[in-house]
């Protein structure tokens, strides 16, 4: 409608007063759903570090640090917090950096892709997982318009991943698992997928994670239901239902597509 209008995505942080990066948005960004935040504005610098504050290679997710003219002096009367968040640049000691707490990775073009907050990083069954990476992969599906992934606790206190999404059509668990598994390892495939009409937001427009519903079986598994045909199959189906918390299990169902994982498999065997 307005072909001469240019859209600019600007990533900003209050403590760096205030914009850090800029990126001109084209049809490519809109089609790929890539959260490209671009490059730093001329008066600021950016670094992506690992936990030991070493630069990570291109394509590897790390924490984004910001330097340059916009970096504030600190938090008023909060010396401990200031020391934690405003640090010396390990490569240029004379430069002060702000530790953003945001996850990003450098793209081959030199631009950066944003992956969300570092406190959305979770550890499940020994694996450290960036929820933003799973969300990004979900958004690459042509039918998915919005997506968020949450780590939740089951009845035994074990963490599992649940994906919430808004899509233009009906998608099965099998399709979604295959789509995520084409780019990410098995341990990053959510146990549950929940289709929503809308994703709840807080008053300031951020995703209200506390308002997301508990999964109740997710979406259609994509497998036709075949009822147990023998007493043994009926007993096995009941054990699966008890272990997985499912309302109904058919003889053709896949243990992992129903939310199973290695620890639940051990419970199943027991």
PDB file of C-alpha atoms in Angstrom:
ATOM      1  CA  UNK A   1       0.000   0.000   0.000  1.00  0.00           C
ATOM      2  CA  UNK A   2       2.891   2.361   0.792  1.00  0.00           C
ATOM      3  CA  UNK A   3       5.774   1.140  -1.410  1.00  0.00           C
ATOM      4  CA  UNK A   4       8.015   4.112  -0.588  1.00  0.00           C
ATOM      5  CA  UNK A   5       7.848   3.484   3.163  1.00  0.00           C
ATOM      6  CA  UNK A   6      10.895   1.825   4.681  1.00  0.00           C
ATOM      7  CA  UNK A   7      10.577  -0.287   7.833  1.00  0.00           C
ATOM      8  CA  UNK A   8      13.539  -0.265  10.238  1.00  0.00           C
ATOM      9  CA  UNK A   9      13.821  -2.787  13.079  1.00  0.00           C
ATOM     10  CA  UNK A  10      15.728  -1.206  15.971  1.00  0.00           C
ATOM     11  CA  UNK A  11      16.841  -3.297  18.941  1.00  0.00           C
ATOM     12  CA  UNK A  12      17.357  -1.187  22.038  1.00  0.00           C
ATOM     13  CA  UNK A  13      18.178  -1.380  25.741  1.00  0.00           C
ATOM     14  CA  UNK A  14      17.447   1.265  28.361  1.00  0.00           C
ATOM     15  CA  UNK A  15      20.965   0.909  29.808  1.00  0.00           C
ATOM     16  CA  UNK A  16      22.499   1.759  26.431  1.00  0.00           C
ATOM     17  CA  UNK A  17      20.322   4.872  25.916  1.00  0.00           C
ATOM     18  CA  UNK A  18      18.672   3.507  23.925  1.00  0.00           C
ATOM     19  CA  UNK A  19      18.962   2.042  20.415  1.00  0.00           C
ATOM     20  CA  UNK A  20      21.751  -0.448  19.771  1.00  0.00           C
ATOM     21  CA  UNK A  21      21.204  -1.908  16.295  1.00  0.00           C
ATOM     22  CA  UNK A  22      19.245  -1.229  13.143  1.00  0.00           C
ATOM     23  CA  UNK A  23      17.989  -3.386  10.284  1.00  0.00           C
ATOM     24  CA  UNK A  24      16.009  -2.416   7.192  1.00  0.00           C
ATOM     25  CA  UNK A  25      13.142  -4.906   6.899  1.00  0.00           C
ATOM     26  CA  UNK A  26      12.473  -6.377   3.464  1.00  0.00           C
ATOM     27  CA  UNK A  27      10.098  -9.016   2.113  1.00  0.00           C
ATOM     28  CA  UNK A  28      12.802 -11.609   2.869  1.00  0.00           C
ATOM     29  CA  UNK A  29      12.695 -10.925   6.643  1.00  0.00           C
ATOM     30  CA  UNK A  30       8.895 -10.982   6.643  1.00  0.00           C
ATOM     31  CA  UNK A  31       8.769 -14.272   4.706  1.00  0.00           C
ATOM     32  CA  UNK A  32      11.450 -16.062   6.753  1.00  0.00           C
ATOM     33  CA  UNK A  33      10.292 -14.768  10.175  1.00  0.00           C
ATOM     34  CA  UNK A  34      13.965 -14.354  11.105  1.00  0.00           C
ATOM     35  CA  UNK A  35      14.427 -12.025  14.075  1.00  0.00           C
ATOM     36  CA  UNK A  36      17.225 -10.098  12.370  1.00  0.00           C
ATOM     37  CA  UNK A  37      18.295  -7.111  14.498  1.00  0.00           C
ATOM     38  CA  UNK A  38      20.980  -6.027  12.044  1.00  0.00           C
ATOM     39  CA  UNK A  39      24.199  -4.212  12.970  1.00  0.00           C
ATOM     40  CA  UNK A  40      25.157  -1.700  15.689  1.00  0.00           C
ATOM     41  CA  UNK A  41      24.511   1.981  15.021  1.00  0.00           C
ATOM     42  CA  UNK A  42      27.780   3.910  14.329  1.00  0.00           C
ATOM     43  CA  UNK A  43      28.415   5.045  17.931  1.00  0.00           C
ATOM     44  CA  UNK A  44      27.957   1.605  19.527  1.00  0.00           C
ATOM     45  CA  UNK A  45      29.726  -1.769  19.370  1.00  0.00           C
ATOM     46  CA  UNK A  46      28.473  -5.302  19.961  1.00  0.00           C
ATOM     47  CA  UNK A  47      30.104  -8.582  20.994  1.00  0.00           C
ATOM     48  CA  UNK A  48      28.631 -12.068  21.354  1.00  0.00           C
ATOM     49  CA  UNK A  49      30.404 -13.945  24.161  1.00  0.00           C
ATOM     50  CA  UNK A  50      30.187 -17.406  25.713  1.00  0.00           C
ATOM     51  CA  UNK A  51      29.949 -17.966  29.484  1.00  0.00           C
ATOM     52  CA  UNK A  52      33.719 -17.290  29.849  1.00  0.00           C
ATOM     53  CA  UNK A  53      33.430 -14.004  27.884  1.00  0.00           C
ATOM     54  CA  UNK A  54      35.157 -15.350  24.825  1.00  0.00           C
ATOM     55  CA  UNK A  55      33.955 -14.437  21.338  1.00  0.00           C
ATOM     56  CA  UNK A  56      31.843 -17.214  19.828  1.00  0.00           C
ATOM     57  CA  UNK A  57      32.138 -18.241  16.156  1.00  0.00           C
ATOM     58  CA  UNK A  58      29.692 -17.067  13.492  1.00  0.00           C
ATOM     59  CA  UNK A  59      26.393 -18.943  13.815  1.00  0.00           C
ATOM     60  CA  UNK A  60      26.854 -19.862  17.502  1.00  0.00           C
ATOM     61  CA  UNK A  61      24.400 -18.459  20.055  1.00  0.00           C
ATOM     62  CA  UNK A  62      25.874 -16.469  22.939  1.00  0.00           C
ATOM     63  CA  UNK A  63      25.159 -13.487  25.177  1.00  0.00           C
ATOM     64  CA  UNK A  64      25.133 -10.053  23.570  1.00  0.00           C
ATOM     65  CA  UNK A  65      27.351  -7.364  25.155  1.00  0.00           C
ATOM     66  CA  UNK A  66      27.117  -3.703  24.103  1.00  0.00           C
ATOM     67  CA  UNK A  67      29.826  -1.027  24.200  1.00  0.00           C
ATOM     68  CA  UNK A  68      30.264   2.527  22.931  1.00  0.00           C
ATOM     69  CA  UNK A  69      28.911   6.002  23.594  1.00  0.00           C
ATOM     70  CA  UNK A  70      25.434   4.933  24.693  1.00  0.00           C
ATOM     71  CA  UNK A  71      26.470   2.745  27.645  1.00  0.00           C
ATOM     72  CA  UNK A  72      25.186   4.235  30.905  1.00  0.00           C
ATOM     73  CA  UNK A  73      27.369   4.745  33.997  1.00  0.00           C
ATOM     74  CA  UNK A  74      25.392   2.214  36.014  1.00  0.00           C
ATOM     75  CA  UNK A  75      22.368   1.843  38.283  1.00  0.00           C
ATOM     76  CA  UNK A  76      21.803   4.590  40.831  1.00  0.00           C
ATOM     77  CA  UNK A  77      22.672   3.360  44.351  1.00  0.00           C
ATOM     78  CA  UNK A  78      22.942  -0.255  43.101  1.00  0.00           C
ATOM     79  CA  UNK A  79      26.689  -0.908  43.220  1.00  0.00           C
ATOM     80  CA  UNK A  80      26.488  -4.727  43.187  1.00  0.00           C
ATOM     81  CA  UNK A  81      24.105  -4.817  40.231  1.00  0.00           C
ATOM     82  CA  UNK A  82      26.217  -2.222  38.409  1.00  0.00           C
ATOM     83  CA  UNK A  83      29.358  -4.349  38.892  1.00  0.00           C
ATOM     84  CA  UNK A  84      27.500  -7.413  37.591  1.00  0.00           C
ATOM     85  CA  UNK A  85      26.045  -5.808  34.465  1.00  0.00           C
ATOM     86  CA  UNK A  86      28.647  -3.177  33.491  1.00  0.00           C
ATOM     87  CA  UNK A  87      31.962  -4.925  32.868  1.00  0.00           C
ATOM     88  CA  UNK A  88      35.337  -4.361  31.206  1.00  0.00           C
ATOM     89  CA  UNK A  89      35.802  -5.547  27.639  1.00  0.00           C
ATOM     90  CA  UNK A  90      38.219  -8.536  27.833  1.00  0.00           C
ATOM     91  CA  UNK A  91      39.627  -7.559  24.431  1.00  0.00           C
ATOM     92  CA  UNK A  92      39.784  -3.774  25.056  1.00  0.00           C
ATOM     93  CA  UNK A  93      40.088  -3.181  28.828  1.00  0.00           C
ATOM     94  CA  UNK A  94      39.562   0.558  28.413  1.00  0.00           C
ATOM     95  CA  UNK A  95      36.047  -0.068  27.049  1.00  0.00           C
ATOM     96  CA  UNK A  96      33.095  -0.708  29.358  1.00  0.00           C
ATOM     97  CA  UNK A  97      30.444  -3.118  28.160  1.00  0.00           C
ATOM     98  CA  UNK A  98      26.847  -3.650  29.181  1.00  0.00           C
ATOM     99  CA  UNK A  99      25.872  -7.288  29.668  1.00  0.00           C
ATOM    100  CA  UNK A 100      22.459  -7.424  27.993  1.00  0.00           C
ATOM    101  CA  UNK A 101      21.180 -10.809  29.180  1.00  0.00           C
ATOM    102  CA  UNK A 102      19.938 -11.306  25.603  1.00  0.00           C
ATOM    103  CA  UNK A 103      20.888 -14.210  23.365  1.00  0.00           C
ATOM    104  CA  UNK A 104      21.985 -13.671  19.774  1.00  0.00           C
ATOM    105  CA  UNK A 105      24.164 -15.119  17.064  1.00  0.00           C
ATOM    106  CA  UNK A 106      26.161 -13.475  14.296  1.00  0.00           C
ATOM    107  CA  UNK A 107      25.019 -14.307  10.767  1.00  0.00           C
ATOM    108  CA  UNK A 108      27.486 -14.779   7.877  1.00  0.00           C
ATOM    109  CA  UNK A 109      26.384 -11.340   6.595  1.00  0.00           C
ATOM    110  CA  UNK A 110      27.662  -9.697   9.800  1.00  0.00           C
ATOM    111  CA  UNK A 111      24.126  -8.980  10.979  1.00  0.00           C
ATOM    112  CA  UNK A 112      22.727 -10.538  14.170  1.00  0.00           C
ATOM    113  CA  UNK A 113      19.770 -12.786  14.898  1.00  0.00           C
ATOM    114  CA  UNK A 114      17.999 -12.288  18.236  1.00  0.00           C
ATOM    115  CA  UNK A 115      17.030 -15.364  20.302  1.00  0.00           C
ATOM    116  CA  UNK A 116      15.384 -13.897  23.395  1.00  0.00           C
ATOM    117  CA  UNK A 117      16.404 -13.635  27.028  1.00  0.00           C
ATOM    118  CA  UNK A 118      19.180 -15.744  28.529  1.00  0.00           C
ATOM    119  CA  UNK A 119      16.905 -16.529  31.480  1.00  0.00           C
ATOM    120  CA  UNK A 120      14.731 -18.428  28.988  1.00  0.00           C
ATOM    121  CA  UNK A 121      17.603 -20.902  28.632  1.00  0.00           C
ATOM    122  CA  UNK A 122      16.701 -24.168  30.356  1.00  0.00           C
ATOM    123  CA  UNK A 123      18.404 -27.437  31.260  1.00  0.00           C
ATOM    124  CA  UNK A 124      16.436 -30.614  30.507  1.00  0.00           C
ATOM    125  CA  UNK A 125      17.799 -34.113  31.093  1.00  0.00           C
ATOM    126  CA  UNK A 126      21.360 -32.793  31.103  1.00  0.00           C
ATOM    127  CA  UNK A 127      21.022 -30.714  27.929  1.00  0.00           C
ATOM    128  CA  UNK A 128      21.177 -26.906  27.968  1.00  0.00           C
ATOM    129  CA  UNK A 129      18.513 -25.626  25.589  1.00  0.00           C
ATOM    130  CA  UNK A 130      17.884 -22.189  24.085  1.00  0.00           C
ATOM    131  CA  UNK A 131      14.098 -21.903  23.810  1.00  0.00           C
ATOM    132  CA  UNK A 132      14.538 -19.160  21.204  1.00  0.00           C
ATOM    133  CA  UNK A 133      16.205 -21.592  18.799  1.00  0.00           C
ATOM    134  CA  UNK A 134      13.150 -23.870  18.897  1.00  0.00           C
ATOM    135  CA  UNK A 135      10.801 -20.902  18.440  1.00  0.00           C
ATOM    136  CA  UNK A 136      12.823 -19.705  15.441  1.00  0.00           C
ATOM    137  CA  UNK A 137      12.646 -23.132  13.801  1.00  0.00           C
ATOM    138  CA  UNK A 138       8.881 -23.327  14.386  1.00  0.00           C
ATOM    139  CA  UNK A 139       8.413 -19.920  12.759  1.00  0.00           C
ATOM    140  CA  UNK A 140      10.198 -21.153   9.653  1.00  0.00           C
ATOM    141  CA  UNK A 141       7.194 -23.389   8.957  1.00  0.00           C
ATOM    142  CA  UNK A 142       5.103 -21.692   6.276  1.00  0.00           C
ATOM    143  CA  UNK A 143       1.813 -22.257   8.148  1.00  0.00           C
ATOM    144  CA  UNK A 144       2.945 -21.028  11.599  1.00  0.00           C
ATOM    145  CA  UNK A 145       2.375 -17.331  12.300  1.00  0.00           C
ATOM    146  CA  UNK A 146       3.358 -17.102  15.973  1.00  0.00           C
ATOM    147  CA  UNK A 147       5.113 -19.488  18.368  1.00  0.00           C
ATOM    148  CA  UNK A 148       6.552 -19.647  21.856  1.00  0.00           C
ATOM    149  CA  UNK A 149       8.152 -22.518  23.769  1.00  0.00           C
ATOM    150  CA  UNK A 150       7.994 -23.049  27.523  1.00  0.00           C
ATOM    151  CA  UNK A 151       9.694 -25.445  29.937  1.00  0.00           C
ATOM    152  CA  UNK A 152       7.191 -26.915  32.402  1.00  0.00           C
ATOM    153  CA  UNK A 153       7.293 -29.443  35.243  1.00  0.00           C
ATOM    154  CA  UNK A 154       5.384 -32.734  35.098  1.00  0.00           C
ATOM    155  CA  UNK A 155       3.838 -34.624  38.045  1.00  0.00           C
ATOM    156  CA  UNK A 156       7.231 -36.104  38.954  1.00  0.00           C
ATOM    157  CA  UNK A 157       8.917 -32.684  38.949  1.00  0.00           C
ATOM    158  CA  UNK A 158      10.762 -33.412  35.689  1.00  0.00           C
ATOM    159  CA  UNK A 159      10.979 -30.639  33.108  1.00  0.00           C
ATOM    160  CA  UNK A 160       9.513 -30.989  29.616  1.00  0.00           C
ATOM    161  CA  UNK A 161       9.164 -28.664  26.638  1.00  0.00           C
ATOM    162  CA  UNK A 162       5.792 -27.445  25.417  1.00  0.00           C
ATOM    163  CA  UNK A 163       5.357 -25.480  22.185  1.00  0.00           C
ATOM    164  CA  UNK A 164       2.439 -23.079  21.701  1.00  0.00           C
ATOM    165  CA  UNK A 165       1.629 -21.836  18.226  1.00  0.00           C
ATOM    166  CA  UNK A 166      -0.857 -20.093  15.977  1.00  0.00           C
ATOM    167  CA  UNK A 167      -1.174 -21.568  12.492  1.00  0.00           C
ATOM    168  CA  UNK A 168      -3.154 -21.013   9.312  1.00  0.00           C
ATOM    169  CA  UNK A 169      -4.082 -24.685   9.003  1.00  0.00           C
ATOM    170  CA  UNK A 170      -4.198 -27.961  10.886  1.00  0.00           C
ATOM    171  CA  UNK A 171      -0.807 -29.460  11.742  1.00  0.00           C
ATOM    172  CA  UNK A 172      -0.107 -32.834  13.342  1.00  0.00           C
ATOM    173  CA  UNK A 173       2.480 -33.624  15.994  1.00  0.00           C
ATOM    174  CA  UNK A 174       4.273 -35.839  13.477  1.00  0.00           C
ATOM    175  CA  UNK A 175       4.620 -32.943  11.029  1.00  0.00           C
ATOM    176  CA  UNK A 176       5.821 -30.534  13.716  1.00  0.00           C
ATOM    177  CA  UNK A 177       8.327 -33.025  15.150  1.00  0.00           C
ATOM    178  CA  UNK A 178       9.721 -33.698  11.668  1.00  0.00           C
ATOM    179  CA  UNK A 179       9.974 -29.959  10.929  1.00  0.00           C
ATOM    180  CA  UNK A 180      11.917 -29.202  14.144  1.00  0.00           C
ATOM    181  CA  UNK A 181      14.010 -32.374  13.870  1.00  0.00           C
ATOM    182  CA  UNK A 182      15.182 -31.399  10.382  1.00  0.00           C
ATOM    183  CA  UNK A 183      17.385 -28.674  11.938  1.00  0.00           C
ATOM    184  CA  UNK A 184      17.619 -29.353  15.686  1.00  0.00           C
ATOM    185  CA  UNK A 185      18.646 -32.370  17.815  1.00  0.00           C
ATOM    186  CA  UNK A 186      16.041 -34.762  19.220  1.00  0.00           C
ATOM    187  CA  UNK A 187      16.324 -33.419  22.778  1.00  0.00           C
ATOM    188  CA  UNK A 188      15.114 -30.001  21.539  1.00  0.00           C
ATOM    189  CA  UNK A 189      11.853 -31.390  20.121  1.00  0.00           C
ATOM    190  CA  UNK A 190       8.988 -30.396  22.472  1.00  0.00           C
ATOM    191  CA  UNK A 191       6.994 -33.135  24.193  1.00  0.00           C
ATOM    192  CA  UNK A 192       3.727 -31.267  23.596  1.00  0.00           C
ATOM    193  CA  UNK A 193       2.353 -28.963  20.898  1.00  0.00           C
ATOM    194  CA  UNK A 194      -0.639 -26.778  21.719  1.00  0.00           C
ATOM    195  CA  UNK A 195      -2.485 -24.815  19.052  1.00  0.00           C
ATOM    196  CA  UNK A 196      -3.928 -21.507  20.275  1.00  0.00           C
ATOM    197  CA  UNK A 197      -6.287 -18.917  18.818  1.00  0.00           C
ATOM    198  CA  UNK A 198      -4.048 -16.209  20.272  1.00  0.00           C
ATOM    199  CA  UNK A 199      -0.957 -16.054  22.472  1.00  0.00           C
ATOM    200  CA  UNK A 200      -1.684 -14.192  25.753  1.00  0.00           C
ATOM    201  CA  UNK A 201       0.190 -10.921  26.267  1.00  0.00           C
ATOM    202  CA  UNK A 202       0.985  -8.815  29.330  1.00  0.00           C
ATOM    203  CA  UNK A 203      -0.072  -5.163  29.612  1.00  0.00           C
ATOM    204  CA  UNK A 204       3.201  -4.051  27.962  1.00  0.00           C
ATOM    205  CA  UNK A 205       2.834  -6.401  25.003  1.00  0.00           C
ATOM    206  CA  UNK A 206       5.198  -9.219  26.030  1.00  0.00           C
ATOM    207  CA  UNK A 207       4.173 -12.890  26.045  1.00  0.00           C
ATOM    208  CA  UNK A 208       2.389 -13.715  29.311  1.00  0.00           C
ATOM    209  CA  UNK A 209       4.014 -17.094  29.993  1.00  0.00           C
ATOM    210  CA  UNK A 210       2.046 -17.604  33.215  1.00  0.00           C
ATOM    211  CA  UNK A 211      -1.219 -17.408  31.272  1.00  0.00           C
ATOM    212  CA  UNK A 212      -0.285 -20.175  28.807  1.00  0.00           C
ATOM    213  CA  UNK A 213      -2.460 -23.268  29.406  1.00  0.00           C
ATOM    214  CA  UNK A 214      -1.102 -26.582  30.630  1.00  0.00           C
ATOM    215  CA  UNK A 215      -0.865 -29.073  27.763  1.00  0.00           C
ATOM    216  CA  UNK A 216      -3.648 -31.645  27.601  1.00  0.00           C
ATOM    217  CA  UNK A 217      -2.492 -33.978  24.901  1.00  0.00           C
ATOM    218  CA  UNK A 218      -1.488 -31.264  22.432  1.00  0.00           C
ATOM    219  CA  UNK A 219      -2.675 -31.441  18.824  1.00  0.00           C
ATOM    220  CA  UNK A 220      -3.585 -34.432  16.677  1.00  0.00           C
ATOM    221  CA  UNK A 221      -0.707 -36.924  16.642  1.00  0.00           C
ATOM    222  CA  UNK A 222      -1.367 -37.683  12.986  1.00  0.00           C
ATOM    223  CA  UNK A 223      -1.810 -41.391  13.745  1.00  0.00           C
ATOM    224  CA  UNK A 224      -5.199 -43.055  13.225  1.00  0.00           C
ATOM    225  CA  UNK A 225      -6.592 -44.388  16.521  1.00  0.00           C
ATOM    226  CA  UNK A 226      -6.678 -48.173  16.715  1.00  0.00           C
ATOM    227  CA  UNK A 227      -8.170 -49.482  19.952  1.00  0.00           C
ATOM    228  CA  UNK A 228      -6.447 -52.264  21.920  1.00  0.00           C
ATOM    229  CA  UNK A 229      -7.525 -55.637  20.522  1.00  0.00           C
ATOM    230  CA  UNK A 230      -6.296 -57.995  23.253  1.00  0.00           C
ATOM    231  CA  UNK A 231      -6.071 -57.962  27.023  1.00  0.00           C
ATOM    232  CA  UNK A 232      -2.288 -57.489  26.803  1.00  0.00           C
ATOM    233  CA  UNK A 233      -2.645 -54.474  24.467  1.00  0.00           C
ATOM    234  CA  UNK A 234      -5.278 -52.973  26.788  1.00  0.00           C
ATOM    235  CA  UNK A 235      -2.940 -53.335  29.784  1.00  0.00           C
ATOM    236  CA  UNK A 236      -0.031 -51.812  27.838  1.00  0.00           C
ATOM    237  CA  UNK A 237      -2.198 -48.917  26.670  1.00  0.00           C
ATOM    238  CA  UNK A 238      -3.201 -48.239  30.279  1.00  0.00           C
ATOM    239  CA  UNK A 239       0.461 -48.226  31.398  1.00  0.00           C
ATOM    240  CA  UNK A 240       1.276 -45.756  28.597  1.00  0.00           C
ATOM    241  CA  UNK A 241      -1.657 -43.549  29.648  1.00  0.00           C
ATOM    242  CA  UNK A 242      -0.500 -43.577  33.264  1.00  0.00           C
ATOM    243  CA  UNK A 243       3.139 -42.874  32.347  1.00  0.00           C
ATOM    244  CA  UNK A 244       2.405 -40.184  29.765  1.00  0.00           C
ATOM    245  CA  UNK A 245      -0.689 -38.650  31.350  1.00  0.00           C
ATOM    246  CA  UNK A 246      -2.690 -39.230  28.144  1.00  0.00           C
ATOM    247  CA  UNK A 247      -6.434 -39.725  28.011  1.00  0.00           C
ATOM    248  CA  UNK A 248      -6.300 -42.251  25.180  1.00  0.00           C
ATOM    249  CA  UNK A 249      -3.548 -44.395  23.650  1.00  0.00           C
ATOM    250  CA  UNK A 250      -3.948 -46.451  20.502  1.00  0.00           C
ATOM    251  CA  UNK A 251      -1.844 -49.440  19.469  1.00  0.00           C
ATOM    252  CA  UNK A 252      -0.234 -47.478  16.594  1.00  0.00           C
ATOM    253  CA  UNK A 253       0.751 -44.435  18.679  1.00  0.00           C
ATOM    254  CA  UNK A 254       4.390 -43.319  18.987  1.00  0.00           C
ATOM    255  CA  UNK A 255       5.716 -43.067  22.569  1.00  0.00           C
ATOM    256  CA  UNK A 256       7.798 -39.950  21.833  1.00  0.00           C
ATOM    257  CA  UNK A 257       5.094 -38.217  19.777  1.00  0.00           C
ATOM    258  CA  UNK A 258       2.856 -38.497  22.863  1.00  0.00           C
ATOM    259  CA  UNK A 259       5.365 -36.639  25.051  1.00  0.00           C
ATOM    260  CA  UNK A 260       7.637 -39.530  26.053  1.00  0.00           C
ATOM    261  CA  UNK A 261      11.363 -39.222  26.683  1.00  0.00           C
ATOM    262  CA  UNK A 262      14.173 -41.395  28.062  1.00  0.00           C
ATOM    263  CA  UNK A 263      13.260 -40.920  31.745  1.00  0.00           C
ATOM    264  CA  UNK A 264       9.594 -41.731  31.104  1.00  0.00           C
ATOM    265  CA  UNK A 265      10.753 -44.768  29.135  1.00  0.00           C
ATOM    266  CA  UNK A 266      12.542 -46.004  32.289  1.00  0.00           C
ATOM    267  CA  UNK A 267       9.302 -45.507  34.261  1.00  0.00           C
ATOM    268  CA  UNK A 268       7.443 -47.398  31.536  1.00  0.00           C
ATOM    269  CA  UNK A 269       9.864 -50.346  31.777  1.00  0.00           C
ATOM    270  CA  UNK A 270       9.549 -50.411  35.577  1.00  0.00           C
TER     271      UNK A 270
END
